[in-house]
Coordinates of C-alpha atoms in Angstrom, one line a residue:
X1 CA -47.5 -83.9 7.0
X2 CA -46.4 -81.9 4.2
X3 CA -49.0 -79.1 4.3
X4 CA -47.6 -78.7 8.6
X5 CA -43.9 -78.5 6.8
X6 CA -45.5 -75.8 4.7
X7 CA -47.5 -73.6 7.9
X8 CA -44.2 -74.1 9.8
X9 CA -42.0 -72.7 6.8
X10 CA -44.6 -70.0 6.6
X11 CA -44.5 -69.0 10.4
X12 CA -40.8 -68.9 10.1
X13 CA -40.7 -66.4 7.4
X14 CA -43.4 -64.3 8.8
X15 CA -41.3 -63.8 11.7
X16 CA -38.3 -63.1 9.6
X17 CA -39.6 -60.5 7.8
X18 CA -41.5 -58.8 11.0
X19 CA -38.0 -58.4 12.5
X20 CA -36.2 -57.3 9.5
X21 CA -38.7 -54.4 9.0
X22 CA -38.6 -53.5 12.7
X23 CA -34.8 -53.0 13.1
X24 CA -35.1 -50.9 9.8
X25 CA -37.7 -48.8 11.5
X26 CA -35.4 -48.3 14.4
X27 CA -32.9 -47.6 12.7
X28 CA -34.6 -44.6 10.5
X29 CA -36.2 -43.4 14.3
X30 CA -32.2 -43.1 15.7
X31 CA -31.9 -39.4 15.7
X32 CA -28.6 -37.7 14.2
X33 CA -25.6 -36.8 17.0
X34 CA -25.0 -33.4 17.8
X35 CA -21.7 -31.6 18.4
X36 CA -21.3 -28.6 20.0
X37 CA -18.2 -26.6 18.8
X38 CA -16.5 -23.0 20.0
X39 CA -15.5 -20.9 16.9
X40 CA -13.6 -17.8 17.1
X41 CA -14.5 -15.0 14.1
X42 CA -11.8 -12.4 13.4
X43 CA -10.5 -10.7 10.6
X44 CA -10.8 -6.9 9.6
X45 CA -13.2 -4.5 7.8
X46 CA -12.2 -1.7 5.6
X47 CA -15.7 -0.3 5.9
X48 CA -18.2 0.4 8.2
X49 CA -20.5 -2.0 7.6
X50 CA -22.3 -4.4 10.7
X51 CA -21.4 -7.9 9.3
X52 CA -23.9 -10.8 10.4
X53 CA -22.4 -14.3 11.0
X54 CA -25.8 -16.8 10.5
X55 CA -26.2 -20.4 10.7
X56 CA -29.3 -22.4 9.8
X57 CA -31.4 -18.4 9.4
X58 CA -30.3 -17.3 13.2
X59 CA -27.7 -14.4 13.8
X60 CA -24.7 -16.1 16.2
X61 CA -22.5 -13.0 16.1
X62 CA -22.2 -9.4 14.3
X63 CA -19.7 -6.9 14.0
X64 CA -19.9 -3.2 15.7
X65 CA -20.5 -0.6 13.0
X66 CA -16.6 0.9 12.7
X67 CA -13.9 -0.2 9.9
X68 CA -11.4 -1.8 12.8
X69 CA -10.3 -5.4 13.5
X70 CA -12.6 -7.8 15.1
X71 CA -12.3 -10.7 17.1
X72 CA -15.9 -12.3 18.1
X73 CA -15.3 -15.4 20.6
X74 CA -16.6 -18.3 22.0
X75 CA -19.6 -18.6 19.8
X76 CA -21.1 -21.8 20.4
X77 CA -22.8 -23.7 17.6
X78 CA -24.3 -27.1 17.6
X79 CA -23.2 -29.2 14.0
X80 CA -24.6 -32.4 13.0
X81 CA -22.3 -33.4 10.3
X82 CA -19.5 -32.0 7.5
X83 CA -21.9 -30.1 5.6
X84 CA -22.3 -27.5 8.3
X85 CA -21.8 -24.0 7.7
X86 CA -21.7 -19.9 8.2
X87 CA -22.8 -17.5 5.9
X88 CA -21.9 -14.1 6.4
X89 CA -23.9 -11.2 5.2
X90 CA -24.8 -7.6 5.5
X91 CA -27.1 -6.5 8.5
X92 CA -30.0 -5.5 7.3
X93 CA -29.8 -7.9 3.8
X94 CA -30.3 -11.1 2.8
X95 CA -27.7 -11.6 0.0
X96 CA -25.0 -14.0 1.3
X97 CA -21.3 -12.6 0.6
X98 CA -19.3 -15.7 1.7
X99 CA -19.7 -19.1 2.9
X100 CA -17.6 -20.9 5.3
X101 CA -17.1 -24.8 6.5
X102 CA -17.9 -25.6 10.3
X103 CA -15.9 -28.9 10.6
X104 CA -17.4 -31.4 13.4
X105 CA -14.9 -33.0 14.0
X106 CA -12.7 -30.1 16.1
X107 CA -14.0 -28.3 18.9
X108 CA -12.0 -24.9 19.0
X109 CA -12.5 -23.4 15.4
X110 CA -11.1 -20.2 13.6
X111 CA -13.1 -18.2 11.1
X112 CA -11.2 -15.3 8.9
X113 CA -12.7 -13.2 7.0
X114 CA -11.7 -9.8 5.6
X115 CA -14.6 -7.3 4.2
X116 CA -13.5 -4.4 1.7
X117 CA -16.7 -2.9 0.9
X118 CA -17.7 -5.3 -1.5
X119 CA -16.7 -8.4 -0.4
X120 CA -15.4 -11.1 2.1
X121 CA -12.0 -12.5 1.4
X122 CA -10.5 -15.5 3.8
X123 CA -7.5 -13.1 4.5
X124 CA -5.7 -10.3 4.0
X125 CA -1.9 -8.9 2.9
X126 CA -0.8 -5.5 3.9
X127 CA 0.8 -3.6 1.5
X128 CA 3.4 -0.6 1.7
X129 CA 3.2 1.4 -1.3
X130 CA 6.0 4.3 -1.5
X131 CA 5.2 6.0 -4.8
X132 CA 6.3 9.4 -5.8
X133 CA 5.4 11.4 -9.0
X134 CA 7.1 14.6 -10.3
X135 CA 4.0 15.7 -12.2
X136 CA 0.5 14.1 -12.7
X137 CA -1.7 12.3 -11.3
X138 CA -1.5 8.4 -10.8
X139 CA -4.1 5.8 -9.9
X140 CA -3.7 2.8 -8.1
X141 CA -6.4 -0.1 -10.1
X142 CA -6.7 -3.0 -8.0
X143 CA -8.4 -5.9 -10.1
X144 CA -9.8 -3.4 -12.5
X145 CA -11.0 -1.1 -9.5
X146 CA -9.1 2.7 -8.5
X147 CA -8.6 2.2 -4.5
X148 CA -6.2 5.4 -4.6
X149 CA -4.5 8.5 -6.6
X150 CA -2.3 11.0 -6.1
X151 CA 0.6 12.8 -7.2
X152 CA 4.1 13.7 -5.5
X153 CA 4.1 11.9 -2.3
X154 CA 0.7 11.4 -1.9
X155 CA 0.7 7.9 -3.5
X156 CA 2.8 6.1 -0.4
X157 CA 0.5 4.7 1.7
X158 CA -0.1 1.4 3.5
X159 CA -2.9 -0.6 2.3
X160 CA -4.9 -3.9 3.0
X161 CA -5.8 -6.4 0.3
X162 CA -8.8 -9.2 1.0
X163 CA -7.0 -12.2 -0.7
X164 CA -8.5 -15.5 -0.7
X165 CA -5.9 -19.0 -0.9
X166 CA -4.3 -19.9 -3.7
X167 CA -5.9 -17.0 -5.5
X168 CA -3.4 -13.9 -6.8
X169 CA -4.3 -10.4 -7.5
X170 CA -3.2 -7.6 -9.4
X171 CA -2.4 -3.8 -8.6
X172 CA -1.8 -1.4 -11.7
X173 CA -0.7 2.4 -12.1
X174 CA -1.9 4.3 -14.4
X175 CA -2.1 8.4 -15.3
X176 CA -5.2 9.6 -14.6
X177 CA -7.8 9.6 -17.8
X178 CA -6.0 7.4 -19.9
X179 CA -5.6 3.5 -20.2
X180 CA -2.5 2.3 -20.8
X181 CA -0.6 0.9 -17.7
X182 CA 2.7 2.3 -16.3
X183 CA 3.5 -0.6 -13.9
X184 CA 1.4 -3.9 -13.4
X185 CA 2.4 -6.1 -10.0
X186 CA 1.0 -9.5 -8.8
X187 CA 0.1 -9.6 -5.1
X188 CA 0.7 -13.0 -4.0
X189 CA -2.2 -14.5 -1.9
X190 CA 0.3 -16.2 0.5
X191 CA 2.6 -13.3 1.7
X192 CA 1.2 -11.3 4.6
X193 CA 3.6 -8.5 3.9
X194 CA 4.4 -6.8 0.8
X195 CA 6.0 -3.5 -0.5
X196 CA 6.1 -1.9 -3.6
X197 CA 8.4 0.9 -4.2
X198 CA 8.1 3.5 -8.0
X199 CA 9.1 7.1 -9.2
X200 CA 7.4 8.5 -12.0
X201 CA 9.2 11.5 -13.7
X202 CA 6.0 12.2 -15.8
X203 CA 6.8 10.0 -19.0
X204 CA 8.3 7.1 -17.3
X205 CA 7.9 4.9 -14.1
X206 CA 10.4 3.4 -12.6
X207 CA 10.1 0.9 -9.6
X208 CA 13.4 0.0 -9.4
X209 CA 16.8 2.4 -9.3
X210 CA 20.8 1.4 -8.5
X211 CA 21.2 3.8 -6.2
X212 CA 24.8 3.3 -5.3
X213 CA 26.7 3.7 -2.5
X214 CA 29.5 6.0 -2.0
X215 CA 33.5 4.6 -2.3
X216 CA 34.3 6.2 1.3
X217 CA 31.5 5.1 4.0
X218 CA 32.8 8.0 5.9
X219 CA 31.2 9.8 2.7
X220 CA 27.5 10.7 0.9
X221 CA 26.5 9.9 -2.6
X222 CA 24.4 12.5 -4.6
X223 CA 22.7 12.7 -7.7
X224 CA 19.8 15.4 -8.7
X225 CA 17.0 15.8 -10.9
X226 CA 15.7 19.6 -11.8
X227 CA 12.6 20.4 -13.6
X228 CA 11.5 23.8 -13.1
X229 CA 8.2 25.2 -12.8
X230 CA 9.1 29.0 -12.8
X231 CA 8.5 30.7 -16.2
X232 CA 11.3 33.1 -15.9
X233 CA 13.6 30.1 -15.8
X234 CA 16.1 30.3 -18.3
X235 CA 18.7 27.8 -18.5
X236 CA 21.3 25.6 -18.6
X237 CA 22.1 25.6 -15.3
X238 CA 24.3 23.5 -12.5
X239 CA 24.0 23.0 -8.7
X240 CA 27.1 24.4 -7.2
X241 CA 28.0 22.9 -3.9
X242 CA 28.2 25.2 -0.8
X243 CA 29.7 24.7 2.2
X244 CA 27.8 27.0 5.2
X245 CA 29.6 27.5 8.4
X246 CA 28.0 30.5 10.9
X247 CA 26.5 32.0 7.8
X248 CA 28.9 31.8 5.8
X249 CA 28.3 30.5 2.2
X250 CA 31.7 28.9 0.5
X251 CA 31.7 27.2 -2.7
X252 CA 33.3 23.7 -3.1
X253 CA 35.0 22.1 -6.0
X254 CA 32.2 20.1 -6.0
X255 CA 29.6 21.4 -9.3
X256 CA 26.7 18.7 -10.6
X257 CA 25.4 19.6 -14.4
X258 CA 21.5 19.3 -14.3
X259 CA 20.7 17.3 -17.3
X260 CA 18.3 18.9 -20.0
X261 CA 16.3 16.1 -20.6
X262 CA 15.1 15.8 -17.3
X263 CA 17.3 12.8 -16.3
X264 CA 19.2 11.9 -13.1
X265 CA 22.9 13.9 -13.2
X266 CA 25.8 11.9 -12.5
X267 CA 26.4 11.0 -8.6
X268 CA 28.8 12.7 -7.0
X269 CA 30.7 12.0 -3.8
X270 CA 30.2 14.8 -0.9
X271 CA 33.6 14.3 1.8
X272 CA 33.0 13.5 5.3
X273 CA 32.3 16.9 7.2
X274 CA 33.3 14.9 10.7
X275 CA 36.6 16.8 11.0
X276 CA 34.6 20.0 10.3
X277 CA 32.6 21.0 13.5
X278 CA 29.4 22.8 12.9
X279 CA 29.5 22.9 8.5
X280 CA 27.0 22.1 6.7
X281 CA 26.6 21.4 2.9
X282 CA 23.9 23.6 0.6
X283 CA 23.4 23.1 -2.8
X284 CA 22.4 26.3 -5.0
X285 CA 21.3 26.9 -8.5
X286 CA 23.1 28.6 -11.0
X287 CA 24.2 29.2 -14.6
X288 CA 26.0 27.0 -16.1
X289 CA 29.6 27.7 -15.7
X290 CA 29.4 30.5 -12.5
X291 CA 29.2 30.1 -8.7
X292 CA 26.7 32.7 -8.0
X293 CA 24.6 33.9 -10.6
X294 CA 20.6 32.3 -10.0
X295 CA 19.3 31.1 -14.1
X296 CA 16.7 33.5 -13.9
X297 CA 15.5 36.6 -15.0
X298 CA 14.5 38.7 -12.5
X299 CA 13.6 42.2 -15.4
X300 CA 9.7 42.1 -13.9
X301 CA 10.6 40.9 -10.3
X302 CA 9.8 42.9 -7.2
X303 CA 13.5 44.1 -5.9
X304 CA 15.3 43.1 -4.4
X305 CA 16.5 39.3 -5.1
X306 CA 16.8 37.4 -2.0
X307 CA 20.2 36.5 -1.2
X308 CA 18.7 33.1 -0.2
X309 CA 17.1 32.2 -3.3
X310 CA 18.3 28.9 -5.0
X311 CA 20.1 27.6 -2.3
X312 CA 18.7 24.6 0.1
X313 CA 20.2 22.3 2.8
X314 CA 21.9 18.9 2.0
X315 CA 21.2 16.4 5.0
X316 CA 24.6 14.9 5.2
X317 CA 24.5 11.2 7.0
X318 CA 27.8 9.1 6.4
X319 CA 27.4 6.2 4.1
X320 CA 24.1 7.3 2.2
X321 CA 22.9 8.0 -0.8
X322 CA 20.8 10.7 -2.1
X323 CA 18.4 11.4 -4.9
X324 CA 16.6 14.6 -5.1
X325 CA 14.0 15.6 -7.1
X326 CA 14.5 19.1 -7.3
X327 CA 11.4 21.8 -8.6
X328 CA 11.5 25.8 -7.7
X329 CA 8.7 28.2 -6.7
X330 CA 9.0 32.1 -6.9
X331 CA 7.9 34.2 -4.1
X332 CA 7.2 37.9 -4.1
X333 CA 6.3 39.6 -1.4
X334 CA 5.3 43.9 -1.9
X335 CA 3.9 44.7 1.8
X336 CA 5.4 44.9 5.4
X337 CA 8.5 46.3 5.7
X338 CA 11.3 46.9 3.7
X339 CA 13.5 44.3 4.6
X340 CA 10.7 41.7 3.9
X341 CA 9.7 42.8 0.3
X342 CA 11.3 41.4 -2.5
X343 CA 11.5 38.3 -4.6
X344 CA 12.9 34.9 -3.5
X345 CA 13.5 31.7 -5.5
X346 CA 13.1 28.4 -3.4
X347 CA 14.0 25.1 -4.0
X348 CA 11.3 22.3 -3.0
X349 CA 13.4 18.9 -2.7
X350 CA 12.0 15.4 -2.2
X351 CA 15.5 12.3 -1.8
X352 CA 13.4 9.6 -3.3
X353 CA 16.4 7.4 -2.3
X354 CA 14.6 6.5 0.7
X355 CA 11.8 4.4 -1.6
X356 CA 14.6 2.0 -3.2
X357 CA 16.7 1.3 -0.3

């Protein structure tokens, strides 16, 4: 009796186990579930560069071989789980320059990605740089990296920055051979649009100046900055204000002292010209103290002197302000006719106003 208890317990657990291992086996033989999702891959290039979009070693998408925006969709992918994924790498290379999640969970997915050359970013911020510099030549370091120089108003530009989340950069100026850093700003990863706005008068930078506003809206504020280039200059010297009607050159009341140390002069307030049909205002340079006489010496000049020379057009507009950066350039002309020959001063004016408004 008790060794048919014992076969009986032993048939039992035979057929225990035989049915344990056998839903394990089916369960190990149940093959994974695949989703199928859409993705949509944009973003922009700043060079011209094919990018290839691969999952699991196959190319799903590439770019056309120009530095414009893309937009690549309806790729459909198959994902088995969360660990899914794109790489995105050169055409023509193996080394993978960015990595993104394919979530399987969602069905219509975006990809973003911005390539500068060197490397893929999840986004991008556009940047509007309006830089001016009197004299010199000034590089824009991004990260370390010169992605621009100029000098005078060959600095403003607008620019695209690969930024990734949560992740700022940084854009320096500096001169052009030297280290030190004029001006150092942060480029926040999380605004799309940004502007950064800076004079440089050849010592300093400045990216921020009160520019003022005039006490009469009906009116125009103007200050001025000299530095002349001309090495028959001889100075001190003011800008006289003109009034010009039909050809006619009158001088105002008005007079602005050009600072010797290369500084902004005081504002002053030019009156409304509404009431005075067809006037306009000039500025001309002159010796300190008279209306008419140019700070120059003309000894080795070709004759004659231009009656134009030192004299250059104000735009008036009602309310404004203006800041020119004033410079000169001397012209000689000893062929053609008479009435062509001769030696005129002109005035080369930029209103840098317009980059701190």
């Amino acid at each position: 009796m008790k060794k048919n208890i014992q076969n009986i317990l032993f048939i039992a657990i035979s057929i225990a186990f035989l049915g344990f291992t056998g839903c394990k086996k089916q369960e190990l033989a149940e093959p994974k579930a695949v989703k199928i999702v859409n993705l949509q891959i944009r973003g922009t290039k700043g060079a011209t560069d094919t990018l290839e979009f691969v999952k699991d070693g196959k190319v799903i998408a590439q770019t056309i071989n120009n530095n414009e925006s893309f937009n690549l969709a309806d790729v459909k992918v198959s994902v088995e789980d969360e660990n899914s994924s794109l790489t995105v790498r050169l055409k023509g290379h193996n080394e993978i320059l960015a990595t993104r999640k394919i979530s399987s969970n969602q069905f219509d997915q975006i990809i973003n990605c911005y390539y500068d050359g060197e490397k893929v970013y999840g986004n991008f911020v556009t940047l509007k740089i309006k830089g001016y510099a009197s004299s010199g030549i000034l590089e824009l370091v991004l990260d370390g990296k010169t992605i621009g120089s100029g000098t005078g108003t060959e600095l403003s530009k607008i620019m695209s920055l690969g930024v990734d989340d949560g992740k700022n950069r940084q854009l320096q100026v500096r001169k052009q051979g030297e280290t030190g850093i004029l001006l150092t700003r942060e480029i926040p990863a999380d605004q799309s649009a940004q502007s950064l706005a800076f004079y440089y008068d050849g010592t300093n930078i400045f990216d921020k100046i009160d520019i003022g506003q005039p006490v009469n809206p009906a009116n125009m504020l103007l200050s001025i900055k000299f530095n002349s280039k001309v090495n028959i200059f001889q100075g001190p010297a003011d800008m006289v204000v003109l009034k010009e009607k039909a050809g006619v050159f009158t001088p105002t009341d008005l007079r602005i002292e050009i600072k010797t140390d290369g500084s902004f002069s005081n504002a002053v307030e030019l009156p409304s010209l509404t009431a005075e049909a067809g006037t306009n205002y000039f500025v001309k340079i002159v010796k300190r103290g008279t209306n008419d006489d140019l700070p120059y010496d003309f000894t080795n000049s070709v004759k004659p002197i231009k009656p134009e020379s030192g004299r250059k057009l104000i735009t008036f507009t009602p309310g404004s302000s203006s800041i020119l950066v004033i410079t000169d350039e001397k012209v000689e002309t000893t062929v053609g006719p008479a009435s062509r020959r001769g030696t005129v001063i002109n005035l080369l004016v930029t209103d840098i106003a317009q980059y701190f408004k």
